[in-house]
Amino acid sequence: MSSYVKGLEGIVAAQTKMSYIDGAAGKLEYVGIPIGDLASNSTFEETVFLLWNSRLPTKAELEAFTKDLRASYALPKGMAERVKTVPTTAEPMHMLRTMVSALAMHDADPNANSVEAARAKSLKVLGCAPAIVAAYDRSRRGLDAIAPDASLGFSANFLYMLNGEKPTEAMTRAFDICMITHADHGLNNSTFAARVVISTLSDVYSALTAAIGSLRGPLHGGANEGVMKMLNEIPSVDKAEAYVMDMIARKERIMGFGHRVYKAKDPRAAELMTLAKQLAEDTGNMDLYTKSHKIEQVMEREYAAKGIYPNVDFYSATTYHCIGLKLDLFTPMFALSRIAGWSGHIIEQLADNRLFRPGAEYTGPHDAPYTPIDKR
Ligand code: SDX
């Protein structure tokens, strides 16, 4: 047994062909392709194919994969009714975790975990999770669910089911860039959770449910909602510096900053900063962007020396707000995209599995006596 390493910091616990991260240089590649090139040129569908097949698709392969994904948009029979039973006060991440778990009960062979079966189940969850989120948000607004439109791509279809109208090209592209940049990221906490669960040869639904439970944590995917709450609390751009300095003085964590691996600016934050600026200009939300930029400058001055820079969650908050998403839907958006990465890791784990069973360093007593209860 190795010695105890808190939080497994620096421990390599898996091999993957999907994401390469150079934390010092602030580099991220999916199967060797820099994230910036994918954000500029790819689509979410093409990115999922890349992650799951270790190469970019031919035109014919992309058409076939897109057709299969669109065939997975529709909720299984009975799921729409199930979503309607969710209390309108439920937190969307609790709803999504519960509904993805429930999908297992609508699968004729839920426990099949051959690589092929895992891929098919992953495609189904990836395809219909947007309908679950959209149906829940409409239900809590007292609106009927809107059936998916298989003539639309992943991003356009989600926005259509959510808002009841076809999104603009610009909003569709912006959402797609968010999906591309959030799709996979090495052995982050939620991906590790998925691998740990599937390593017992449990099922894809249990593994994805565990991952969603992990992602909602504010130290992980939940940070994007924390960033938005912070931006909303800062009354104006000129108050941003004092606000952040007060948080630093109180030794509070600034959401959207810092990373276990990146000790430079998260390349996804750079991509989303550009997108956030454009969207903020287009939608009259420049105060959000200028507050964010000011916070980044203050944090650079105060914390760059400690290797604390913006991470993926910092500018995704402004981006999602400008796309018109409610604050408590930000982390579910992270989940919709990360189902691709989680599934890729589940498939990799099944292809070369070994049960995860690390040790624990015992720090209690030895050879202790059993004292009868009337003597305690
Ligand atoms: C994601 O792993 C992934 O790849 C995750 C992710 C993905 O794509 O899956 O990239 C997505 O989860 C991004 C991270 C989102 N979380 C946040 O933005 C929450 C705020 N950030 C932190 O809590 C923190 O930076 C973590 C949790 C992200 C990483 O923390 P570590 O590696 O455990 O570092 P640490 O807590 O040990 O901090 C080291 C020092 C501490 O100071 P000291 O006690 O040494 O004096 O840095 C400080 C921390 O207090 N610090 C911060 C800070 N983050 C770290 N101080 C102020 N604000 C922060 N945000």
XYZ file of C-alpha atoms and ligand atoms in Angstrom:
436
model
C 0.000 0.000 0.000
C 1.235 3.542 -0.789
C 1.011 6.197 1.937
C -2.152 8.292 2.367
C -2.612 11.125 -0.158
C -5.490 13.456 0.783
C -7.924 13.929 -2.086
C -5.722 11.581 -4.179
C -3.883 14.771 -5.208
C -1.314 13.947 -7.911
C -2.326 10.273 -8.047
C -2.903 8.752 -11.507
C -5.890 6.401 -11.219
C -6.843 5.794 -14.859
C -5.628 5.914 -18.464
C -7.648 7.665 -21.155
C -7.416 8.455 -24.862
C -9.870 11.344 -24.639
C -8.580 14.469 -22.826
C -4.993 15.586 -22.428
C -4.503 18.383 -19.879
C -1.247 20.297 -19.354
C -2.085 22.176 -16.147
C 1.091 24.246 -16.068
C 0.731 25.415 -19.666
C -3.063 25.729 -19.523
C -3.548 23.306 -22.417
C -6.496 20.985 -23.131
C -6.756 18.640 -26.108
C -9.519 16.165 -26.991
C -7.774 13.223 -28.713
C -4.872 15.578 -29.439
C -6.956 18.415 -30.950
C -6.632 21.724 -29.006
C -9.925 22.749 -27.397
C -9.753 26.149 -29.133
C -9.708 24.494 -32.562
C -12.717 22.363 -31.653
C -14.609 25.350 -30.208
C -13.958 27.282 -33.445
C -14.595 24.539 -35.986
C -16.473 21.568 -34.527
C -19.974 20.760 -33.338
C -21.039 18.953 -30.180
C -22.128 15.910 -32.203
C -18.749 15.728 -33.957
C -16.941 16.213 -30.623
C -18.849 13.317 -29.033
C -17.951 11.080 -31.990
C -14.279 12.163 -31.572
C -14.272 11.337 -27.854
C -16.000 7.978 -28.274
C -14.053 6.831 -31.361
C -10.625 8.451 -30.853
C -10.826 10.198 -34.238
C -12.902 12.689 -36.176
C -15.755 11.183 -38.238
C -15.984 11.105 -42.025
C -18.969 13.007 -43.423
C -20.944 9.770 -43.749
C -20.020 8.660 -40.212
C -21.092 12.016 -38.771
C -24.420 11.818 -40.614
C -25.009 8.292 -39.284
C -24.019 9.241 -35.716
C -26.198 12.352 -35.823
C -29.129 10.248 -37.050
C -28.645 7.779 -34.176
C -28.399 10.599 -31.615
C -31.541 12.275 -32.933
C -33.351 8.928 -32.771
C -32.521 9.031 -29.025
C -34.071 12.451 -28.361
C -37.515 11.120 -27.424
C -38.190 10.211 -23.786
C -39.111 6.592 -23.103
C -42.866 6.061 -22.627
C -43.922 7.156 -19.152
C -40.907 9.397 -18.479
C -42.694 12.619 -19.413
C -45.415 11.772 -16.866
C -42.710 10.961 -14.313
C -41.082 14.366 -14.825
C -44.452 16.018 -14.200
C -44.576 14.392 -10.724
C -41.409 16.226 -9.644
C -42.253 19.043 -7.167
C -41.896 22.436 -8.879
C -39.611 23.486 -6.018
C -37.075 20.716 -6.676
C -33.506 21.754 -7.540
C -32.954 20.829 -11.217
C -29.771 18.866 -10.442
C -31.684 16.691 -7.932
C -34.368 16.214 -10.610
C -31.843 15.309 -13.329
C -29.975 12.860 -11.075
C -33.274 11.175 -10.172
C -34.616 11.029 -13.728
C -31.386 9.624 -15.204
C -31.538 6.961 -12.511
C -35.190 6.303 -13.422
C -34.244 5.742 -17.084
C -32.877 2.348 -15.983
C -36.442 1.247 -15.227
C -37.468 1.992 -18.824
C -34.637 -0.100 -20.279
C -35.464 -3.745 -21.124
C -31.903 -4.806 -20.313
C -30.590 -2.121 -17.888
C -27.625 -4.090 -16.534
C -26.053 -5.103 -19.849
C -22.571 -3.635 -19.718
C -20.712 -4.915 -22.742
C -18.905 -2.042 -24.443
C -21.543 -2.068 -27.205
C -24.411 -2.044 -24.684
C -22.768 0.760 -22.695
C -22.350 2.808 -25.857
C -26.014 2.311 -26.800
C -27.247 3.265 -23.315
C -24.929 6.272 -23.235
C -26.311 7.477 -26.573
C -29.857 7.136 -25.230
C -29.109 9.113 -22.074
C -27.128 11.753 -23.987
C -29.996 12.084 -26.470
C -32.916 12.321 -24.065
C -31.390 14.164 -21.083
C -32.096 17.543 -22.775
C -35.793 16.605 -23.002
C -35.803 15.793 -19.276
C -34.352 19.196 -18.323
C -36.588 21.103 -20.750
C -39.726 19.207 -19.696
C -39.004 19.852 -16.005
C -38.350 23.554 -16.477
C -41.568 23.952 -18.469
C -43.533 21.857 -15.938
C -42.421 24.064 -13.034
C -43.560 27.077 -15.109
C -46.968 25.437 -15.601
C -46.293 24.760 -19.280
C -46.654 21.549 -21.274
C -43.533 19.753 -22.419
C -42.527 20.245 -26.049
C -41.629 17.107 -27.984
C -38.108 17.042 -29.448
C -37.640 18.023 -33.077
C -35.361 15.485 -34.754
C -34.746 17.894 -37.629
C -32.692 20.003 -35.200
C -29.186 19.436 -33.865
C -28.510 18.711 -30.184
C -28.161 22.368 -29.107
C -30.969 23.826 -31.230
C -33.301 21.033 -30.147
C -32.662 21.678 -26.451
C -33.283 25.432 -26.750
C -36.398 24.741 -28.838
C -37.836 22.300 -26.250
C -37.019 24.752 -23.452
C -38.358 27.970 -25.004
C -40.985 26.735 -27.438
C -39.382 28.488 -30.392
C -36.499 27.719 -32.725
C -33.337 29.499 -31.448
C -31.308 31.902 -33.576
C -28.156 30.646 -35.304
C -26.066 32.757 -32.923
C -27.659 31.328 -29.762
C -27.433 27.780 -31.144
C -23.735 28.239 -31.953
C -23.050 29.764 -28.524
C -24.739 26.876 -26.743
C -22.886 24.371 -28.930
C -19.541 25.938 -27.979
C -20.526 25.523 -24.308
C -21.332 21.862 -24.953
C -18.018 21.316 -26.777
C -15.902 22.971 -24.060
C -17.577 21.086 -21.182
C -17.655 17.611 -22.779
C -14.658 15.940 -21.116
C -11.818 16.809 -18.770
C -9.692 13.886 -17.623
C -10.309 12.295 -14.250
C -12.313 15.073 -12.589
C -14.334 14.160 -9.545
C -17.597 13.255 -11.328
C -15.793 11.224 -13.994
C -13.892 9.387 -11.253
C -17.233 8.672 -9.560
C -18.587 7.158 -12.781
C -15.488 4.989 -13.225
C -15.577 3.812 -9.611
C -19.207 2.690 -9.923
C -18.891 0.969 -13.315
C -15.711 -0.797 -12.133
C -17.939 -3.073 -9.987
C -19.671 -4.051 -13.271
C -22.719 -2.176 -12.077
C -24.742 -0.446 -14.792
C -24.372 2.697 -16.919
C -27.373 4.401 -15.258
C -25.922 3.921 -11.752
C -22.549 5.241 -12.919
C -24.082 8.331 -14.581
C -26.296 8.944 -11.536
C -23.220 8.946 -9.287
C -21.487 11.373 -11.649
C -24.420 13.809 -11.614
C -24.465 13.675 -7.824
C -20.789 14.620 -7.767
C -21.077 17.378 -10.379
C -23.673 19.372 -8.426
C -21.133 20.074 -5.696
C -20.060 23.773 -5.524
C -16.391 22.794 -5.646
C -17.058 21.121 -9.028
C -19.784 21.828 -11.575
C -21.958 23.768 -9.157
C -19.448 26.644 -9.237
C -21.050 28.231 -12.317
C -24.183 28.957 -10.300
C -22.012 30.414 -7.538
C -20.341 32.728 -10.054
C -23.732 34.048 -11.219
C -24.894 34.638 -7.643
C -21.684 36.618 -7.021
C -22.157 38.708 -10.199
C -25.756 39.429 -9.211
C -24.701 40.520 -5.718
C -22.128 43.048 -7.011
C -24.240 46.194 -7.478
C -22.080 47.767 -10.202
C -18.753 47.378 -11.995
C -17.087 50.023 -9.822
C -17.999 47.970 -6.710
C -16.481 44.724 -8.069
C -12.979 45.234 -6.704
C -14.137 46.035 -3.157
C -16.527 43.078 -3.223
C -13.795 40.607 -4.183
C -11.252 42.121 -1.773
C -13.789 41.701 1.045
C -14.212 38.026 0.108
C -10.441 37.572 0.059
C -10.134 39.278 3.427
C -12.724 36.841 4.788
C -10.702 34.012 3.208
C -13.751 33.014 1.141
C -13.335 31.080 -2.098
C -14.124 32.999 -5.254
C -16.273 30.679 -7.365
C -15.001 30.113 -10.904
C -11.357 30.421 -9.875
C -8.698 27.861 -9.045
C -8.245 24.313 -10.206
C -6.624 21.132 -8.958
C -4.762 20.720 -12.275
C -4.584 24.126 -14.019
C -2.008 26.531 -12.592
C -2.559 28.822 -15.573
C -5.776 30.140 -17.122
C -8.104 27.264 -18.039
C -8.139 27.310 -21.882
C -11.903 26.773 -21.734
C -12.238 29.979 -19.720
C -10.416 31.811 -22.515
C -12.826 30.418 -25.130
C -15.890 31.181 -22.996
C -14.593 34.696 -22.182
C -14.616 35.555 -25.894
C -18.082 34.063 -26.258
C -19.389 35.792 -23.127
C -18.172 39.192 -24.375
C -19.866 38.760 -27.750
C -23.136 37.525 -26.216
C -23.107 40.246 -23.535
C -22.753 42.882 -26.259
C -25.531 41.295 -28.337
C -27.958 40.924 -25.411
C -27.348 44.126 -23.433
C -25.574 42.365 -20.565
C -22.218 44.116 -20.790
C -22.286 44.872 -17.049
C -21.988 41.140 -16.341
C -19.007 40.843 -18.649
C -17.262 43.987 -17.347
C -17.820 42.886 -13.724
C -16.326 39.485 -14.614
C -13.361 41.054 -16.376
C -12.719 43.356 -13.382
C -12.881 40.384 -10.999
C -10.402 38.523 -13.191
C -7.992 41.499 -13.081
C -8.238 41.730 -9.278
C -7.733 37.978 -8.884
C -4.769 38.090 -11.284
C -3.135 40.753 -9.087
C -3.941 38.978 -5.803
C -3.678 35.290 -6.665
C -1.786 34.627 -9.899
C 1.339 33.958 -7.827
C -0.589 31.101 -6.152
C -1.552 29.666 -9.525
C -5.205 30.620 -9.104
C -6.792 31.594 -12.424
C -10.294 31.520 -13.940
C -11.627 28.038 -14.633
C -14.332 26.827 -17.003
C -17.116 27.955 -14.674
C -16.162 31.629 -14.492
C -17.307 32.866 -17.906
C -19.815 30.074 -18.527
C -22.074 31.859 -16.026
C -22.344 35.027 -18.149
C -22.646 32.912 -21.299
C -25.550 30.832 -20.006
C -27.280 33.944 -18.625
C -27.028 35.698 -22.003
C -28.409 32.621 -23.753
C -31.431 33.131 -21.494
C -31.008 30.201 -19.106
C -32.180 30.413 -15.503
C -29.423 30.350 -12.891
C -30.388 26.945 -11.474
C -30.134 25.427 -14.963
C -26.428 26.303 -15.332
C -25.087 23.157 -13.689
C -27.586 20.919 -15.519
C -26.110 22.378 -18.738
C -22.672 21.252 -17.574
C -24.179 17.795 -16.971
C -25.848 17.582 -20.417
C -22.459 18.074 -22.021
C -20.436 15.967 -19.594
C -22.647 12.916 -20.172
C -20.434 12.572 -23.280
C -17.200 12.458 -21.254
C -18.638 10.375 -18.433
C -19.907 7.821 -20.981
C -16.564 7.751 -22.779
C -14.817 6.972 -19.498
C -17.429 4.330 -18.604
C -16.737 2.647 -21.968
C -12.951 2.906 -21.444
C -13.285 1.433 -17.952
C -15.404 -1.478 -19.186
C -12.940 -2.159 -22.023
C -10.037 -2.592 -19.550
C -11.602 -2.929 -16.126
C -10.102 -3.439 -12.684
C -12.254 -2.906 -9.604
C -11.367 0.347 -7.805
C -10.560 -0.542 -4.201
C -7.972 1.823 -2.670
C -6.856 1.433 0.942
C -7.536 3.512 4.040
C -4.859 4.252 6.630
C -6.225 3.019 9.964
C -5.737 5.614 12.713
C -7.869 4.005 15.469
C -6.844 1.841 18.491
C -5.827 -1.869 18.470
C -6.687 -4.816 20.770
C -9.364 -2.782 22.534
C -11.476 -4.597 25.233
C -15.261 -5.093 24.824
C -16.769 -3.334 27.872
C -20.221 -4.634 28.842
C -22.903 -1.904 28.600
C -23.568 -1.796 32.363
C -19.867 -1.068 32.920
C -19.682 1.948 30.444
C -14.502 22.214 -12.244
O -11.182 18.596 -11.967
C -11.686 19.126 -13.007
O -11.193 18.963 -14.134
C -12.946 19.934 -12.779
C -13.480 20.689 -13.983
C -14.008 19.759 -15.053
O -14.050 20.172 -16.219
O -14.508 18.646 -14.691
O -12.454 21.494 -14.504
C -14.665 21.576 -13.575
O -14.926 21.651 -11.277
C -13.764 23.512 -12.148
C -13.622 23.999 -10.693
C -14.914 24.687 -10.263
N -14.836 25.009 -8.795
C -14.731 26.262 -8.383
O -14.595 27.233 -9.104
C -14.810 26.399 -6.869
C -13.729 27.350 -6.371
N -12.433 26.708 -6.552
C -11.877 25.992 -5.467
O -12.606 25.601 -4.420
C -10.621 25.213 -5.800
O -9.833 25.978 -6.596
C -10.812 23.832 -6.398
C -11.712 23.007 -5.564
C -11.347 23.927 -7.775
C -9.459 23.154 -6.445
O -8.996 23.159 -5.158
P -7.730 22.327 -4.645
O -6.895 21.841 -5.765
O -8.199 21.332 -3.659
O -6.914 23.488 -3.994
P -7.021 23.899 -2.479
O -8.448 23.956 -2.041
O -6.096 23.043 -1.724
O -6.496 25.412 -2.546
C -5.096 25.677 -2.556
C -4.970 27.094 -2.015
C -5.731 27.285 -0.698
O -5.080 28.339 -0.019
P -4.144 27.974 1.247
O -4.991 27.198 2.233
O -3.006 27.127 0.675
O -3.688 29.305 1.762
O -5.577 28.009 -2.947
C -6.681 28.644 -2.319
C -7.071 27.794 -1.132
O -7.689 28.573 -0.145
N -7.773 28.675 -3.298
C -8.632 29.692 -3.430
C -9.498 29.314 -4.474
N -9.155 28.099 -4.927
C -8.094 27.716 -4.180
N -8.741 30.873 -2.775
C -9.736 31.691 -3.165
N -10.631 31.391 -4.167
C -10.525 30.225 -4.821
N -11.386 29.947 -5.795
